[in-house]
Amino acid sequence: MFRAFFFKSLFIFWYRFLLKQLKNLLGFHRSISTNAFPSQLKYQKYHSLARRSDLTDHTLIFDVEGALLRSSSLFPYFMLVAFEAGGLIRAFVLILLYPLVCLAGHEMGLNIMVAICFFGIKAKSFRAGRAVLPKFLLEDVGSEILEILNRGGKKVGVSNLPQVMVESFLREYLEIDFVVGRQLKVFRGYYVGLMEDTKIAASQALNQVREGKGRPHAIGICNFNKSLDSDLLTHCKEVYLVTEAEKRSWKILPRDKYPKALIFHDGRLAMRPTPMNAVATLIWIPYGLILSIFRMIIALSLPYHISTPLLAITGLRQTTSMPNTCNINDDDNGNTNNKLYVCNHRTLLDPLYLSFALRRDLIAVTYSLSRMSEILAPIKTVRLTRDRNEDAKMMKKLLKQGDLAVCPEGTTCREPYLLRFSPLFSEMSDQITPVAVDCHVSMFHGTTAGGLKCLDPLLFLMNPSPIYSLSLLDTVSCSFSTASSDRFEVANHVQSQIGKALGFECTMLTRKDKYLILAGNDGLVSSTSTT
């Protein structure tokens, strides 16, 4: 009796679900062929849009998820919000309820994910839309459709996602003129996990075009299976439809084709959290935590010649290259022979890996360091004060005590760019050894602009097989001078040498620029929370 009732209920559920999907599909096709819209409205295939030469005279109104992004799944972006803004427990809940999201249909599934990811999040502190999501959204943009959008006059991006998730990506990185997304409801400064109706977003886009901010004639671009709101369609002279097969055939947008270079981004997850990747990551976390602690014990308790091969067995890979003129076994007979190593900054472990490569202890100076990292560091680490005169005296004193490693960028950068080098190191010695550093991770980033700095080494070591590459370059000889122009010249020369060795682009951006973009402050709020 119970079994018959169960199968009957299951049959009714699937019958209603499939019937609803069929009605939606038929309703969409029927809306194309009926006279519900003005007679001048034309529906055409996406391919014919690429041949248009008059797009600069039109406003392009496009569906972000249906016509700009290559993937049709929104789960990775909500998983990023859940993990980065909400924490590990919220990410687990999203994974567990994802089958329900798939069965509930597009609109209801979207509402469920919004409720899980945003409920209880403080509105003012939410920064994932600006600091985390743009990287993953840019990697999902179709090169062909963006080329068409760049030829348009004014561009209006319409999204069913919350506006805080897509606005920074569209405005700042794709240079879209108007962005219309769903507004999240806020109660006493906290998101309640509910969105405003789609008609409100559509009316906002329509008002922007009607107010004269756009071109007189609008062209709509939407997905074949999910059209734009009917109010927007009525304002469009023509509508071009993109199929899922066409989206899958689009090429990934190359990094050099980004309208604005992606230099800074935050967040702990390094891989795109598709459902399978997210499950694998969450399963790996307890094992990765044990592995990370085991690696730390080896690095802290054993000498270099023993710990290095043992760490390699655990999956830590390191490659080192040195010029022919360099001999790491040279013995220092006096303090005057102590070397100054200048590295670009990828993680807090840069000086430690350099120490492993040279097989001797170094003294590392950094502009800021968490107390936990300072205690656990197997080499001597000294935190600078950011007072130029005091720091100069301190570095000169340390250089007399032993070899000194410094990262003049002042903060880490994940992408293939070098930030401006502070010229302070050029006053310390007339013999400078540049060190080009790069690292690759598969699951977790070992740096953060807004999270807990004490977790940086732990998360880096939780990666199954992280790779560190170090290249010691030829020593740069410079005549010591106190002239400001000479100091900057030396710093720029060392930066260019490291950039050339790594294939990175040199910039004039600074630590302050990074924190203004990612955290909305200058990075000097707390000495224990910055990098």
JSON list of N, CA, C and O in Angstrom, two decimals, residues 33-70:
[
{"chain": "A", "resi": 33, "resn": "SER", "atom": "N", "xyz": [5.66, 33.70, -32.46]},
{"chain": "A", "resi": 33, "resn": "SER", "atom": "CA", "xyz": [4.87, 33.64, -33.68]},
{"chain": "A", "resi": 33, "resn": "SER", "atom": "C", "xyz": [3.56, 34.42, -33.61]},
{"chain": "A", "resi": 33, "resn": "SER", "atom": "O", "xyz": [2.91, 34.64, -34.63]},
{"chain": "A", "resi": 34, "resn": "THR", "atom": "N", "xyz": [3.16, 34.84, -32.41]},
{"chain": "A", "resi": 34, "resn": "THR", "atom": "CA", "xyz": [1.89, 35.56, -32.29]},
{"chain": "A", "resi": 34, "resn": "THR", "atom": "C", "xyz": [2.10, 37.04, -32.43]},
{"chain": "A", "resi": 34, "resn": "THR", "atom": "O", "xyz": [3.20, 37.53, -32.57]},
{"chain": "A", "resi": 35, "resn": "ASN", "atom": "N", "xyz": [1.00, 37.79, -32.37]},
{"chain": "A", "resi": 35, "resn": "ASN", "atom": "CA", "xyz": [1.05, 39.25, -32.51]},
{"chain": "A", "resi": 35, "resn": "ASN", "atom": "C", "xyz": [1.03, 39.94, -31.16]},
{"chain": "A", "resi": 35, "resn": "ASN", "atom": "O", "xyz": [0.51, 41.04, -31.01]},
{"chain": "A", "resi": 36, "resn": "ALA", "atom": "N", "xyz": [1.61, 39.26, -30.14]},
{"chain": "A", "resi": 36, "resn": "ALA", "atom": "CA", "xyz": [1.63, 39.87, -28.81]},
{"chain": "A", "resi": 36, "resn": "ALA", "atom": "C", "xyz": [2.51, 41.09, -28.78]},
{"chain": "A", "resi": 36, "resn": "ALA", "atom": "O", "xyz": [2.36, 41.96, -27.93]},
{"chain": "A", "resi": 37, "resn": "PHE", "atom": "N", "xyz": [3.49, 41.17, -29.71]},
{"chain": "A", "resi": 37, "resn": "PHE", "atom": "CA", "xyz": [4.41, 42.29, -29.76]},
{"chain": "A", "resi": 37, "resn": "PHE", "atom": "C", "xyz": [4.15, 43.08, -31.03]},
{"chain": "A", "resi": 37, "resn": "PHE", "atom": "O", "xyz": [3.50, 42.60, -31.95]},
{"chain": "A", "resi": 38, "resn": "PRO", "atom": "N", "xyz": [4.67, 44.28, -31.12]},
{"chain": "A", "resi": 38, "resn": "PRO", "atom": "CA", "xyz": [4.45, 45.10, -32.29]},
{"chain": "A", "resi": 38, "resn": "PRO", "atom": "C", "xyz": [4.91, 44.41, -33.58]},
{"chain": "A", "resi": 38, "resn": "PRO", "atom": "O", "xyz": [5.81, 43.56, -33.57]},
{"chain": "A", "resi": 39, "resn": "SER", "atom": "N", "xyz": [4.32, 44.82, -34.67]},
{"chain": "A", "resi": 39, "resn": "SER", "atom": "CA", "xyz": [4.59, 44.15, -35.95]},
{"chain": "A", "resi": 39, "resn": "SER", "atom": "C", "xyz": [6.01, 44.37, -36.42]},
{"chain": "A", "resi": 39, "resn": "SER", "atom": "O", "xyz": [6.53, 43.57, -37.20]},
{"chain": "A", "resi": 40, "resn": "GLN", "atom": "N", "xyz": [6.69, 45.44, -35.98]},
{"chain": "A", "resi": 40, "resn": "GLN", "atom": "CA", "xyz": [8.05, 45.69, -36.45]},
{"chain": "A", "resi": 40, "resn": "GLN", "atom": "C", "xyz": [9.07, 44.81, -35.75]},
{"chain": "A", "resi": 40, "resn": "GLN", "atom": "O", "xyz": [10.24, 44.81, -36.11]},
{"chain": "A", "resi": 41, "resn": "LEU", "atom": "N", "xyz": [8.65, 44.03, -34.71]},
{"chain": "A", "resi": 41, "resn": "LEU", "atom": "CA", "xyz": [9.58, 43.19, -33.97]},
{"chain": "A", "resi": 41, "resn": "LEU", "atom": "C", "xyz": [9.99, 41.99, -34.81]},
{"chain": "A", "resi": 41, "resn": "LEU", "atom": "O", "xyz": [9.16, 41.24, -35.31]},
{"chain": "A", "resi": 42, "resn": "LYS", "atom": "N", "xyz": [11.30, 41.80, -34.97]},
{"chain": "A", "resi": 42, "resn": "LYS", "atom": "CA", "xyz": [11.82, 40.71, -35.78]},
{"chain": "A", "resi": 42, "resn": "LYS", "atom": "C", "xyz": [12.71, 39.82, -34.92]},
{"chain": "A", "resi": 42, "resn": "LYS", "atom": "O", "xyz": [13.57, 40.29, -34.20]},
{"chain": "A", "resi": 43, "resn": "TYR", "atom": "N", "xyz": [12.50, 38.50, -35.02]},
{"chain": "A", "resi": 43, "resn": "TYR", "atom": "CA", "xyz": [13.34, 37.53, -34.34]},
{"chain": "A", "resi": 43, "resn": "TYR", "atom": "C", "xyz": [14.27, 36.90, -35.36]},
{"chain": "A", "resi": 43, "resn": "TYR", "atom": "O", "xyz": [13.83, 36.36, -36.38]},
{"chain": "A", "resi": 44, "resn": "GLN", "atom": "N", "xyz": [15.57, 36.97, -35.09]},
{"chain": "A", "resi": 44, "resn": "GLN", "atom": "CA", "xyz": [16.53, 36.44, -36.03]},
{"chain": "A", "resi": 44, "resn": "GLN", "atom": "C", "xyz": [17.58, 35.63, -35.28]},
{"chain": "A", "resi": 44, "resn": "GLN", "atom": "O", "xyz": [17.71, 35.71, -34.06]},
{"chain": "A", "resi": 45, "resn": "LYS", "atom": "N", "xyz": [18.34, 34.86, -36.03]},
{"chain": "A", "resi": 45, "resn": "LYS", "atom": "CA", "xyz": [19.40, 34.05, -35.43]},
{"chain": "A", "resi": 45, "resn": "LYS", "atom": "C", "xyz": [20.60, 34.92, -35.09]},
{"chain": "A", "resi": 45, "resn": "LYS", "atom": "O", "xyz": [20.86, 35.92, -35.73]},
{"chain": "A", "resi": 46, "resn": "TYR", "atom": "N", "xyz": [21.34, 34.46, -34.09]},
{"chain": "A", "resi": 46, "resn": "TYR", "atom": "CA", "xyz": [22.49, 35.22, -33.59]},
{"chain": "A", "resi": 46, "resn": "TYR", "atom": "C", "xyz": [23.52, 35.46, -34.68]},
{"chain": "A", "resi": 46, "resn": "TYR", "atom": "O", "xyz": [24.15, 36.51, -34.73]},
{"chain": "A", "resi": 47, "resn": "HIS", "atom": "N", "xyz": [23.73, 34.48, -35.56]},
{"chain": "A", "resi": 47, "resn": "HIS", "atom": "CA", "xyz": [24.80, 34.59, -36.56]},
{"chain": "A", "resi": 47, "resn": "HIS", "atom": "C", "xyz": [24.63, 35.83, -37.45]},
{"chain": "A", "resi": 47, "resn": "HIS", "atom": "O", "xyz": [25.61, 36.44, -37.86]},
{"chain": "A", "resi": 48, "resn": "SER", "atom": "N", "xyz": [23.40, 36.19, -37.75]},
{"chain": "A", "resi": 48, "resn": "SER", "atom": "CA", "xyz": [23.19, 37.34, -38.63]},
{"chain": "A", "resi": 48, "resn": "SER", "atom": "C", "xyz": [23.59, 38.65, -37.97]},
{"chain": "A", "resi": 48, "resn": "SER", "atom": "O", "xyz": [23.84, 39.64, -38.65]},
{"chain": "A", "resi": 49, "resn": "LEU", "atom": "N", "xyz": [23.68, 38.66, -36.63]},
{"chain": "A", "resi": 49, "resn": "LEU", "atom": "CA", "xyz": [24.08, 39.87, -35.92]},
{"chain": "A", "resi": 49, "resn": "LEU", "atom": "C", "xyz": [25.55, 40.18, -36.15]},
{"chain": "A", "resi": 49, "resn": "LEU", "atom": "O", "xyz": [25.95, 41.35, -36.17]},
{"chain": "A", "resi": 50, "resn": "ALA", "atom": "N", "xyz": [26.35, 39.15, -36.33]},
{"chain": "A", "resi": 50, "resn": "ALA", "atom": "CA", "xyz": [27.80, 39.36, -36.51]},
{"chain": "A", "resi": 50, "resn": "ALA", "atom": "C", "xyz": [28.09, 40.09, -37.82]},
{"chain": "A", "resi": 50, "resn": "ALA", "atom": "O", "xyz": [29.15, 40.71, -37.95]},
{"chain": "A", "resi": 51, "resn": "ARG", "atom": "N", "xyz": [27.18, 40.04, -38.76]},
{"chain": "A", "resi": 51, "resn": "ARG", "atom": "CA", "xyz": [27.41, 40.68, -40.06]},
{"chain": "A", "resi": 51, "resn": "ARG", "atom": "C", "xyz": [26.91, 42.13, -40.09]},
{"chain": "A", "resi": 51, "resn": "ARG", "atom": "O", "xyz": [27.07, 42.81, -41.11]},
{"chain": "A", "resi": 52, "resn": "ARG", "atom": "N", "xyz": [26.31, 42.58, -39.00]},
{"chain": "A", "resi": 52, "resn": "ARG", "atom": "CA", "xyz": [25.80, 43.95, -38.98]},
{"chain": "A", "resi": 52, "resn": "ARG", "atom": "C", "xyz": [26.94, 44.94, -38.88]},
{"chain": "A", "resi": 52, "resn": "ARG", "atom": "O", "xyz": [27.89, 44.76, -38.12]},
{"chain": "A", "resi": 53, "resn": "SER", "atom": "N", "xyz": [26.86, 46.01, -39.65]},
{"chain": "A", "resi": 53, "resn": "SER", "atom": "CA", "xyz": [27.90, 47.05, -39.64]},
{"chain": "A", "resi": 53, "resn": "SER", "atom": "C", "xyz": [27.41, 48.35, -39.02]},
{"chain": "A", "resi": 53, "resn": "SER", "atom": "O", "xyz": [28.17, 49.32, -38.94]},
{"chain": "A", "resi": 54, "resn": "ASP", "atom": "N", "xyz": [26.16, 48.39, -38.58]},
{"chain": "A", "resi": 54, "resn": "ASP", "atom": "CA", "xyz": [25.60, 49.64, -38.06]},
{"chain": "A", "resi": 54, "resn": "ASP", "atom": "C", "xyz": [25.28, 49.56, -36.56]},
{"chain": "A", "resi": 54, "resn": "ASP", "atom": "O", "xyz": [24.42, 50.28, -36.06]},
{"chain": "A", "resi": 55, "resn": "LEU", "atom": "N", "xyz": [25.98, 48.68, -35.85]},
{"chain": "A", "resi": 55, "resn": "LEU", "atom": "CA", "xyz": [25.66, 48.48, -34.44]},
{"chain": "A", "resi": 55, "resn": "LEU", "atom": "C", "xyz": [25.96, 49.71, -33.58]},
{"chain": "A", "resi": 55, "resn": "LEU", "atom": "O", "xyz": [25.38, 49.88, -32.51]},
{"chain": "A", "resi": 56, "resn": "THR", "atom": "N", "xyz": [26.86, 50.56, -34.03]},
{"chain": "A", "resi": 56, "resn": "THR", "atom": "CA", "xyz": [27.17, 51.77, -33.25]},
{"chain": "A", "resi": 56, "resn": "THR", "atom": "C", "xyz": [25.98, 52.71, -33.17]},
{"chain": "A", "resi": 56, "resn": "THR", "atom": "O", "xyz": [25.94, 53.59, -32.29]},
{"chain": "A", "resi": 57, "resn": "ASP", "atom": "N", "xyz": [25.00, 52.54, -34.04]},
{"chain": "A", "resi": 57, "resn": "ASP", "atom": "CA", "xyz": [23.82, 53.40, -34.03]},
{"chain": "A", "resi": 57, "resn": "ASP", "atom": "C", "xyz": [22.69, 52.83, -33.17]},
{"chain": "A", "resi": 57, "resn": "ASP", "atom": "O", "xyz": [21.59, 53.38, -33.16]},
{"chain": "A", "resi": 58, "resn": "HIS", "atom": "N", "xyz": [22.94, 51.73, -32.49]},
{"chain": "A", "resi": 58, "resn": "HIS", "atom": "CA", "xyz": [21.90, 51.06, -31.73]},
{"chain": "A", "resi": 58, "resn": "HIS", "atom": "C", "xyz": [22.32, 50.83, -30.28]},
{"chain": "A", "resi": 58, "resn": "HIS", "atom": "O", "xyz": [23.50, 50.72, -29.97]},
{"chain": "A", "resi": 59, "resn": "THR", "atom": "N", "xyz": [21.32, 50.75, -29.42]},
{"chain": "A", "resi": 59, "resn": "THR", "atom": "CA", "xyz": [21.52, 50.30, -28.05]},
{"chain": "A", "resi": 59, "resn": "THR", "atom": "C", "xyz": [21.34, 48.79, -28.01]},
{"chain": "A", "resi": 59, "resn": "THR", "atom": "O", "xyz": [20.33, 48.27, -28.49]},
{"chain": "A", "resi": 60, "resn": "LEU", "atom": "N", "xyz": [22.32, 48.09, -27.46]},
{"chain": "A", "resi": 60, "resn": "LEU", "atom": "CA", "xyz": [22.25, 46.63, -27.36]},
{"chain": "A", "resi": 60, "resn": "LEU", "atom": "C", "xyz": [21.81, 46.25, -25.95]},
{"chain": "A", "resi": 60, "resn": "LEU", "atom": "O", "xyz": [22.49, 46.55, -24.97]},
{"chain": "A", "resi": 61, "resn": "ILE", "atom": "N", "xyz": [20.64, 45.61, -25.87]},
{"chain": "A", "resi": 61, "resn": "ILE", "atom": "CA", "xyz": [20.11, 45.12, -24.60]},
{"chain": "A", "resi": 61, "resn": "ILE", "atom": "C", "xyz": [20.29, 43.61, -24.61]},
{"chain": "A", "resi": 61, "resn": "ILE", "atom": "O", "xyz": [19.68, 42.91, -25.40]},
{"chain": "A", "resi": 62, "resn": "PHE", "atom": "N", "xyz": [21.15, 43.09, -23.72]},
{"chain": "A", "resi": 62, "resn": "PHE", "atom": "CA", "xyz": [21.48, 41.66, -23.78]},
{"chain": "A", "resi": 62, "resn": "PHE", "atom": "C", "xyz": [21.25, 40.99, -22.44]},
{"chain": "A", "resi": 62, "resn": "PHE", "atom": "O", "xyz": [21.32, 41.60, -21.38]},
{"chain": "A", "resi": 63, "resn": "ASP", "atom": "N", "xyz": [20.95, 39.71, -22.53]},
{"chain": "A", "resi": 63, "resn": "ASP", "atom": "CA", "xyz": [20.76, 38.86, -21.36]},
{"chain": "A", "resi": 63, "resn": "ASP", "atom": "C", "xyz": [22.12, 38.34, -20.91]},
{"chain": "A", "resi": 63, "resn": "ASP", "atom": "O", "xyz": [22.81, 37.66, -21.67]},
{"chain": "A", "resi": 64, "resn": "VAL", "atom": "N", "xyz": [22.53, 38.67, -19.70]},
{"chain": "A", "resi": 64, "resn": "VAL", "atom": "CA", "xyz": [23.88, 38.32, -19.22]},
{"chain": "A", "resi": 64, "resn": "VAL", "atom": "C", "xyz": [24.07, 36.81, -19.17]},
{"chain": "A", "resi": 64, "resn": "VAL", "atom": "O", "xyz": [25.02, 36.27, -19.74]},
{"chain": "A", "resi": 65, "resn": "GLU", "atom": "N", "xyz": [23.16, 36.09, -18.50]},
{"chain": "A", "resi": 65, "resn": "GLU", "atom": "CA", "xyz": [23.34, 34.64, -18.37]},
{"chain": "A", "resi": 65, "resn": "GLU", "atom": "C", "xyz": [23.04, 33.90, -19.67]},
{"chain": "A", "resi": 65, "resn": "GLU", "atom": "O", "xyz": [23.68, 32.91, -19.99]},
{"chain": "A", "resi": 66, "resn": "GLY", "atom": "N", "xyz": [22.06, 34.40, -20.41]},
{"chain": "A", "resi": 66, "resn": "GLY", "atom": "CA", "xyz": [21.62, 33.66, -21.60]},
{"chain": "A", "resi": 66, "resn": "GLY", "atom": "C", "xyz": [22.40, 33.99, -22.86]},
{"chain": "A", "resi": 66, "resn": "GLY", "atom": "O", "xyz": [22.42, 33.17, -23.79]},
{"chain": "A", "resi": 67, "resn": "ALA", "atom": "N", "xyz": [23.05, 35.15, -22.92]},
{"chain": "A", "resi": 67, "resn": "ALA", "atom": "CA", "xyz": [23.69, 35.55, -24.18]},
{"chain": "A", "resi": 67, "resn": "ALA", "atom": "C", "xyz": [25.13, 36.02, -24.03]},
{"chain": "A", "resi": 67, "resn": "ALA", "atom": "O", "xyz": [25.78, 36.28, -25.04]},
{"chain": "A", "resi": 68, "resn": "LEU", "atom": "N", "xyz": [25.65, 36.13, -22.83]},
{"chain": "A", "resi": 68, "resn": "LEU", "atom": "CA", "xyz": [27.03, 36.60, -22.65]},
{"chain": "A", "resi": 68, "resn": "LEU", "atom": "C", "xyz": [27.93, 35.48, -22.11]},
{"chain": "A", "resi": 68, "resn": "LEU", "atom": "O", "xyz": [29.04, 35.30, -22.60]},
{"chain": "A", "resi": 69, "resn": "LEU", "atom": "N", "xyz": [27.44, 34.74, -21.13]},
{"chain": "A", "resi": 69, "resn": "LEU", "atom": "CA", "xyz": [28.24, 33.70, -20.51]},
{"chain": "A", "resi": 69, "resn": "LEU", "atom": "C", "xyz": [28.10, 32.39, -21.28]},
{"chain": "A", "resi": 69, "resn": "LEU", "atom": "O", "xyz": [27.02, 32.04, -21.75]},
{"chain": "A", "resi": 70, "resn": "ARG", "atom": "N", "xyz": [29.20, 31.66, -21.39]},
{"chain": "A", "resi": 70, "resn": "ARG", "atom": "CA", "xyz": [29.21, 30.42, -22.15]},
{"chain": "A", "resi": 70, "resn": "ARG", "atom": "C", "xyz": [28.47, 29.30, -21.42]},
{"chain": "A", "resi": 70, "resn": "ARG", "atom": "O", "xyz": [27.80, 28.49, -22.03]}
]
